Coordinates of C-alpha atoms and ligand atoms in Angstrom, one line a residue:
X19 CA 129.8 113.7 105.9
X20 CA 126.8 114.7 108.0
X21 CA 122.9 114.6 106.3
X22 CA 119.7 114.6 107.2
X23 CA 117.0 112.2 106.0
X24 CA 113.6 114.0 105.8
X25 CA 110.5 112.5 105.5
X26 CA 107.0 112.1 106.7
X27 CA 106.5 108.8 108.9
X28 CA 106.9 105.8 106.4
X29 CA 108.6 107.4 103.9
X30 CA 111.8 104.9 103.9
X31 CA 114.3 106.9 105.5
X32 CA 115.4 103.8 108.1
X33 CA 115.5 101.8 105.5
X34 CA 118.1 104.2 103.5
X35 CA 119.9 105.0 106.3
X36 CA 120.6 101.5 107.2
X37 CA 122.1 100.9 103.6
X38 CA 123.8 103.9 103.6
X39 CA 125.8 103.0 107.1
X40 CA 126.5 99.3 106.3
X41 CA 128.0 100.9 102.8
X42 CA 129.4 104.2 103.5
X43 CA 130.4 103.9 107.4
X44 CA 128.5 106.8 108.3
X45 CA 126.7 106.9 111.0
X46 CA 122.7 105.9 111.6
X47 CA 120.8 108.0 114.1
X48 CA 117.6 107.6 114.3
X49 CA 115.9 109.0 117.4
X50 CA 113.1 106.7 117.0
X51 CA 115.1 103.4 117.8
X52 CA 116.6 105.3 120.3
X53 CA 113.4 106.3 122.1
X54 CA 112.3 102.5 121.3
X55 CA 115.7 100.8 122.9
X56 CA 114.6 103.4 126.0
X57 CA 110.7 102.1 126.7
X58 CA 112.4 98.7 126.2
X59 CA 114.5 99.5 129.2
X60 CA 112.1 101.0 131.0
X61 CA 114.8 104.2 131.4
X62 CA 113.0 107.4 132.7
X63 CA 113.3 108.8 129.6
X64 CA 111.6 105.9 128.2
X65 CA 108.7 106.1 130.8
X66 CA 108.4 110.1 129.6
X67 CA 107.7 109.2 126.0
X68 CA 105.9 105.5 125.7
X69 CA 102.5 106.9 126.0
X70 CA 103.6 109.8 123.7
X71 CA 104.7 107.7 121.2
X72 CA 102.1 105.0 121.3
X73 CA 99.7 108.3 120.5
X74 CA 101.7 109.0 117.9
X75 CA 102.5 112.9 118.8
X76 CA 106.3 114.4 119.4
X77 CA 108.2 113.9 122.6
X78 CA 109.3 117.1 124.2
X79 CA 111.9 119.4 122.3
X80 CA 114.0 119.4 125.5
X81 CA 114.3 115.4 125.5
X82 CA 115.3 114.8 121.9
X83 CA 118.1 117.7 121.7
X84 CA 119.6 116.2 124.9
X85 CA 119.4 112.9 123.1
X86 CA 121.2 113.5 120.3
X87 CA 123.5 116.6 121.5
X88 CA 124.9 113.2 124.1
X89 CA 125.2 111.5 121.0
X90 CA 127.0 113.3 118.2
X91 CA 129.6 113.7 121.0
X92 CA 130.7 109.9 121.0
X93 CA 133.5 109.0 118.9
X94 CA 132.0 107.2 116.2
X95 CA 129.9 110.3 114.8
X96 CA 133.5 112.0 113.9
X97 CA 133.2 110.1 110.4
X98 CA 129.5 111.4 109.8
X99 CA 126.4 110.8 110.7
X100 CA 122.8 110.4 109.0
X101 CA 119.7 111.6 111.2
X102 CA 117.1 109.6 110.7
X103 CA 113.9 111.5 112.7
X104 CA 115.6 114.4 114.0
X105 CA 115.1 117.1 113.4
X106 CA 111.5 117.6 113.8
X107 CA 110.3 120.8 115.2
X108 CA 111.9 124.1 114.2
X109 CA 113.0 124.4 117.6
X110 CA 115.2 121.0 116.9
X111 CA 116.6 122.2 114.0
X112 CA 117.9 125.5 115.4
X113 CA 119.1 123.8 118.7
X114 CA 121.0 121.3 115.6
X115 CA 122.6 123.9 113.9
X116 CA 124.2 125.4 117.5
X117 CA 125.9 121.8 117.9
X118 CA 127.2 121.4 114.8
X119 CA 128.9 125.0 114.9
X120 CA 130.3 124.2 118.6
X121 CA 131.0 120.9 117.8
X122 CA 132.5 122.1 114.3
X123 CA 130.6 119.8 112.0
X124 CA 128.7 120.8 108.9
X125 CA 125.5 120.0 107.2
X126 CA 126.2 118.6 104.0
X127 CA 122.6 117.5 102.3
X128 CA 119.2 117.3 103.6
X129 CA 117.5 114.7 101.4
X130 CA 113.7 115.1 101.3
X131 CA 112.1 111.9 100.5
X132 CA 108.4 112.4 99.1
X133 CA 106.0 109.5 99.3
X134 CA 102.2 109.9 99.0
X135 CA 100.3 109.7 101.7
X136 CA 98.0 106.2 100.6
X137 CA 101.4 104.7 100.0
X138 CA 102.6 105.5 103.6
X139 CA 100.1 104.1 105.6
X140 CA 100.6 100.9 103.4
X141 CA 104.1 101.0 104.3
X142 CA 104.0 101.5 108.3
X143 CA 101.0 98.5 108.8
X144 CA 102.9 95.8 106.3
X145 CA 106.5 96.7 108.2
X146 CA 107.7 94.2 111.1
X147 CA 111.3 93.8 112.1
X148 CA 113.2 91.2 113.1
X149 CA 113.3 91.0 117.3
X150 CA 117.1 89.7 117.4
X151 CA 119.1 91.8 114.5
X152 CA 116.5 94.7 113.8
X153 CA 116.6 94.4 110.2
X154 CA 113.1 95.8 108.8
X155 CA 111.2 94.2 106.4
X156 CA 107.5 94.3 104.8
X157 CA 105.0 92.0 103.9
X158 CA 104.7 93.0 100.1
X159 CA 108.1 95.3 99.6
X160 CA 110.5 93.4 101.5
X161 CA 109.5 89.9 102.9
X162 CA 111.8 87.4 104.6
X163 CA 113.5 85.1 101.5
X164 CA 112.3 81.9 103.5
X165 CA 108.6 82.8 105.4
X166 CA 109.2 84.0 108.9
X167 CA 113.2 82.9 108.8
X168 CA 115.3 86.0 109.3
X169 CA 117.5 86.3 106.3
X170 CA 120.2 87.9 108.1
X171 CA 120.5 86.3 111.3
X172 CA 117.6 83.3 111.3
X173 CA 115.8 84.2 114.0
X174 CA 112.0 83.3 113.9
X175 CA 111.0 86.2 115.8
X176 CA 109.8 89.4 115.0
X177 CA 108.1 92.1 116.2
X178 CA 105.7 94.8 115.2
X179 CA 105.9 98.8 116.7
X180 CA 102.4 99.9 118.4
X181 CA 102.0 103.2 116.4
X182 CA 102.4 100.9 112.9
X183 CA 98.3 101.4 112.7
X184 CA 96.2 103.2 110.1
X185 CA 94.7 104.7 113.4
X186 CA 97.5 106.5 114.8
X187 CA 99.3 107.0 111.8
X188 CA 96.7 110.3 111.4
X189 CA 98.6 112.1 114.2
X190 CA 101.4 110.9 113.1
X191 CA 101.2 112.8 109.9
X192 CA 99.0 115.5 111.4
X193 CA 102.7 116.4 113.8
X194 CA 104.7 115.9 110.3
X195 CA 102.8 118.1 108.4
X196 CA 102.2 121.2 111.5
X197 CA 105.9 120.3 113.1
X198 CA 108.3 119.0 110.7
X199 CA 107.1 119.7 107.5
X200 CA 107.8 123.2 107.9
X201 CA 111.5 122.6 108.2
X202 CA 111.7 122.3 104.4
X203 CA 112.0 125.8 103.5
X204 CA 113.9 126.4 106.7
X205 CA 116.9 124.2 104.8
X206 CA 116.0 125.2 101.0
X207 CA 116.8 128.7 101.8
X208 CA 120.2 127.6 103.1
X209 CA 120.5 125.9 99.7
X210 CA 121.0 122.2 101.6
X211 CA 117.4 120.6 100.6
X212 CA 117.5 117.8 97.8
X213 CA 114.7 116.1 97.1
X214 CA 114.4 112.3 96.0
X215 CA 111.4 110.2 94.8
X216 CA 110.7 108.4 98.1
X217 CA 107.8 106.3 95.7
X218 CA 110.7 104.5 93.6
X219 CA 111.6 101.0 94.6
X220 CA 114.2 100.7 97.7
X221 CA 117.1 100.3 95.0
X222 CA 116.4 103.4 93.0
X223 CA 115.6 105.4 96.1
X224 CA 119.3 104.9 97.3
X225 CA 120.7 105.3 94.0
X226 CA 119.4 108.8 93.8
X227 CA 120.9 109.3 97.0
X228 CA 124.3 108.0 96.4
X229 CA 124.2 110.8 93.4
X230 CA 123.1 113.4 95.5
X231 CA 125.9 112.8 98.0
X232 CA 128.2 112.6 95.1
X233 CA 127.2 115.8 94.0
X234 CA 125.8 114.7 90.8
Ligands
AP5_330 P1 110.3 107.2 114.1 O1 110.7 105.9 114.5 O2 111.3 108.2 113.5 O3 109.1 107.0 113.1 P2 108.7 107.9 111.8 O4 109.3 109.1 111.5 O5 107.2 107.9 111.9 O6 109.2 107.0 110.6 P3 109.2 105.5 110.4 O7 110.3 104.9 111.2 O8 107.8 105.0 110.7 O9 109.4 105.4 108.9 P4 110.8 105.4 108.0 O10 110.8 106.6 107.2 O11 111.9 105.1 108.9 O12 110.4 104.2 107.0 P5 111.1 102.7 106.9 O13 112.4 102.8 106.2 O14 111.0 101.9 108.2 O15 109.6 107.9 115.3 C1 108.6 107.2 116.1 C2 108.1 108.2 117.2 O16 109.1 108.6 118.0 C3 107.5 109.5 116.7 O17 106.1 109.4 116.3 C4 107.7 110.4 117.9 O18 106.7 110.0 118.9 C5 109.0 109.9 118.5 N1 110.1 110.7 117.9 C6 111.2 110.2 117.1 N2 112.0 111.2 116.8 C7 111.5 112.3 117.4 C8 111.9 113.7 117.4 N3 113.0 114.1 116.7 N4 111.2 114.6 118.0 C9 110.1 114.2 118.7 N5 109.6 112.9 118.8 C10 110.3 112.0 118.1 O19 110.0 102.1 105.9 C11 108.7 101.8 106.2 C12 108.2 100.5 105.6 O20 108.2 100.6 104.2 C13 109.2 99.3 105.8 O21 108.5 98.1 106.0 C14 110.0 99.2 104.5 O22 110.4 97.9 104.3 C15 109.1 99.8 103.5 N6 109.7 100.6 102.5 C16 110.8 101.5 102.6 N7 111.1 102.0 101.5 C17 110.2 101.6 100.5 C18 110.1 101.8 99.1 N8 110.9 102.6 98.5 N9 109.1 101.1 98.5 C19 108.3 100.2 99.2 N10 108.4 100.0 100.5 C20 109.4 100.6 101.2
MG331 MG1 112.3 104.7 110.9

């Protein structure tokens, strides 16, 4: 099973994705952590889009196909895979559909998740993430069971991303709305596009997934 989670920045699709791989065994890709884990190296691909991302706008088309075209190759994508951020620009999504036909996948669903925009911004400043095990959490949604403990792994460190600011959070959805947003007719007129309620709780969120991917 191959989807797409589609959303404007904040919407919740990490923290569905996440659920959905631990659960289902499908595959998370989300070019965000994967452009993160690069400026953490310091890789060159890294050094192209820090400043980029710290602004808040789209690294290059060119970068983010070879990213994931590299990636959907590797072994453990052959069960399915979510994408989580990709695709974002038309040009993505056409350069997507090539891969999967050469690489004889299908598109199965592409879950739109609409949040308001008020509620998003709340979402991206309350979010941190633990520094050792990555799991994301938020100050009022999703806080730590015992304050600043971990509860999956115990670290007492965590970390907070430099574009999580009301600030650049405007070009942030100022690029979804000009770059990505157009995408959703682009997959309703294939007949793929579902749309959940991306303002539920976390729990409701996911179980309108799980039915969509059940076909129900
Ligand atoms: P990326 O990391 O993909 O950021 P984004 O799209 O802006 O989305 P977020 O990760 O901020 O939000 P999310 O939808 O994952 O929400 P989450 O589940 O964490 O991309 C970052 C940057 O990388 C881009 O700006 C761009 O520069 C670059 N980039 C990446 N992909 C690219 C591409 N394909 N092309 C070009 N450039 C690319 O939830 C947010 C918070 O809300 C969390 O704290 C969570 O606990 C909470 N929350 C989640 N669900 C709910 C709920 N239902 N109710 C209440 N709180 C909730
Ligand atoms: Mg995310």
């Amino acid at each position: 099973m191959n989807i797409i989670l589609l959303g404007p920045p904040g919407a919740g699709k990490g923290t569905q994705a996440q659920k959905l791989q631990n659960d289902v065994g499908i595959i998370q890709l989300s070019t965000g952590d994967m452009l993160r884990a690069a400026v953490a190296s310091g890789s060159d691909l890294g050094k192209k889009a820090k400043a980029v991302m710290e602004r808040g706008e789209l690294v290059s088309d060119e970068l983010m196909v070879g990213l994931i075209k590299d990636r959907i190759s590797q072994p453990d994508c052959a069960k399915g895979f979510i994408l989580d951020g990709f695709p974002r620009t038309e040009a993505q999504a056409k350069a997507l559909d090539k891969m999967l036909e050469e690489g004889s996948h299908q598109l199965d669903d592409v879950i739109e998740m609409e949040v308001d925009e008020k509620a998003l911004t709340e979402r991206v400043v309350g979010r941190f993430t633990c520094a050792k095990c990555g799991t994301g959490y938020h100050e009022k949604f999703k806080p730590t069971k015992v304050s600043g403990v971990c509860d999956v792994c115990g670290s007492t460190e965590f970390s907070r991303r430099k574009d999580d600011n009301a600030e650049t959070m405007k070009t942030r959805m100022a690029a979804y709305r000009a770059q990505t947003e157009p995408l959703l007719p682009y997959y309703r007129a294939r007949g793929v596009l579902k749309k959940v309620d991306g303002m539920a709780a976390m729990d409701e969120v996911y179980r309108q997934i799980r039915a969509v991917l059940a076909g129900t």
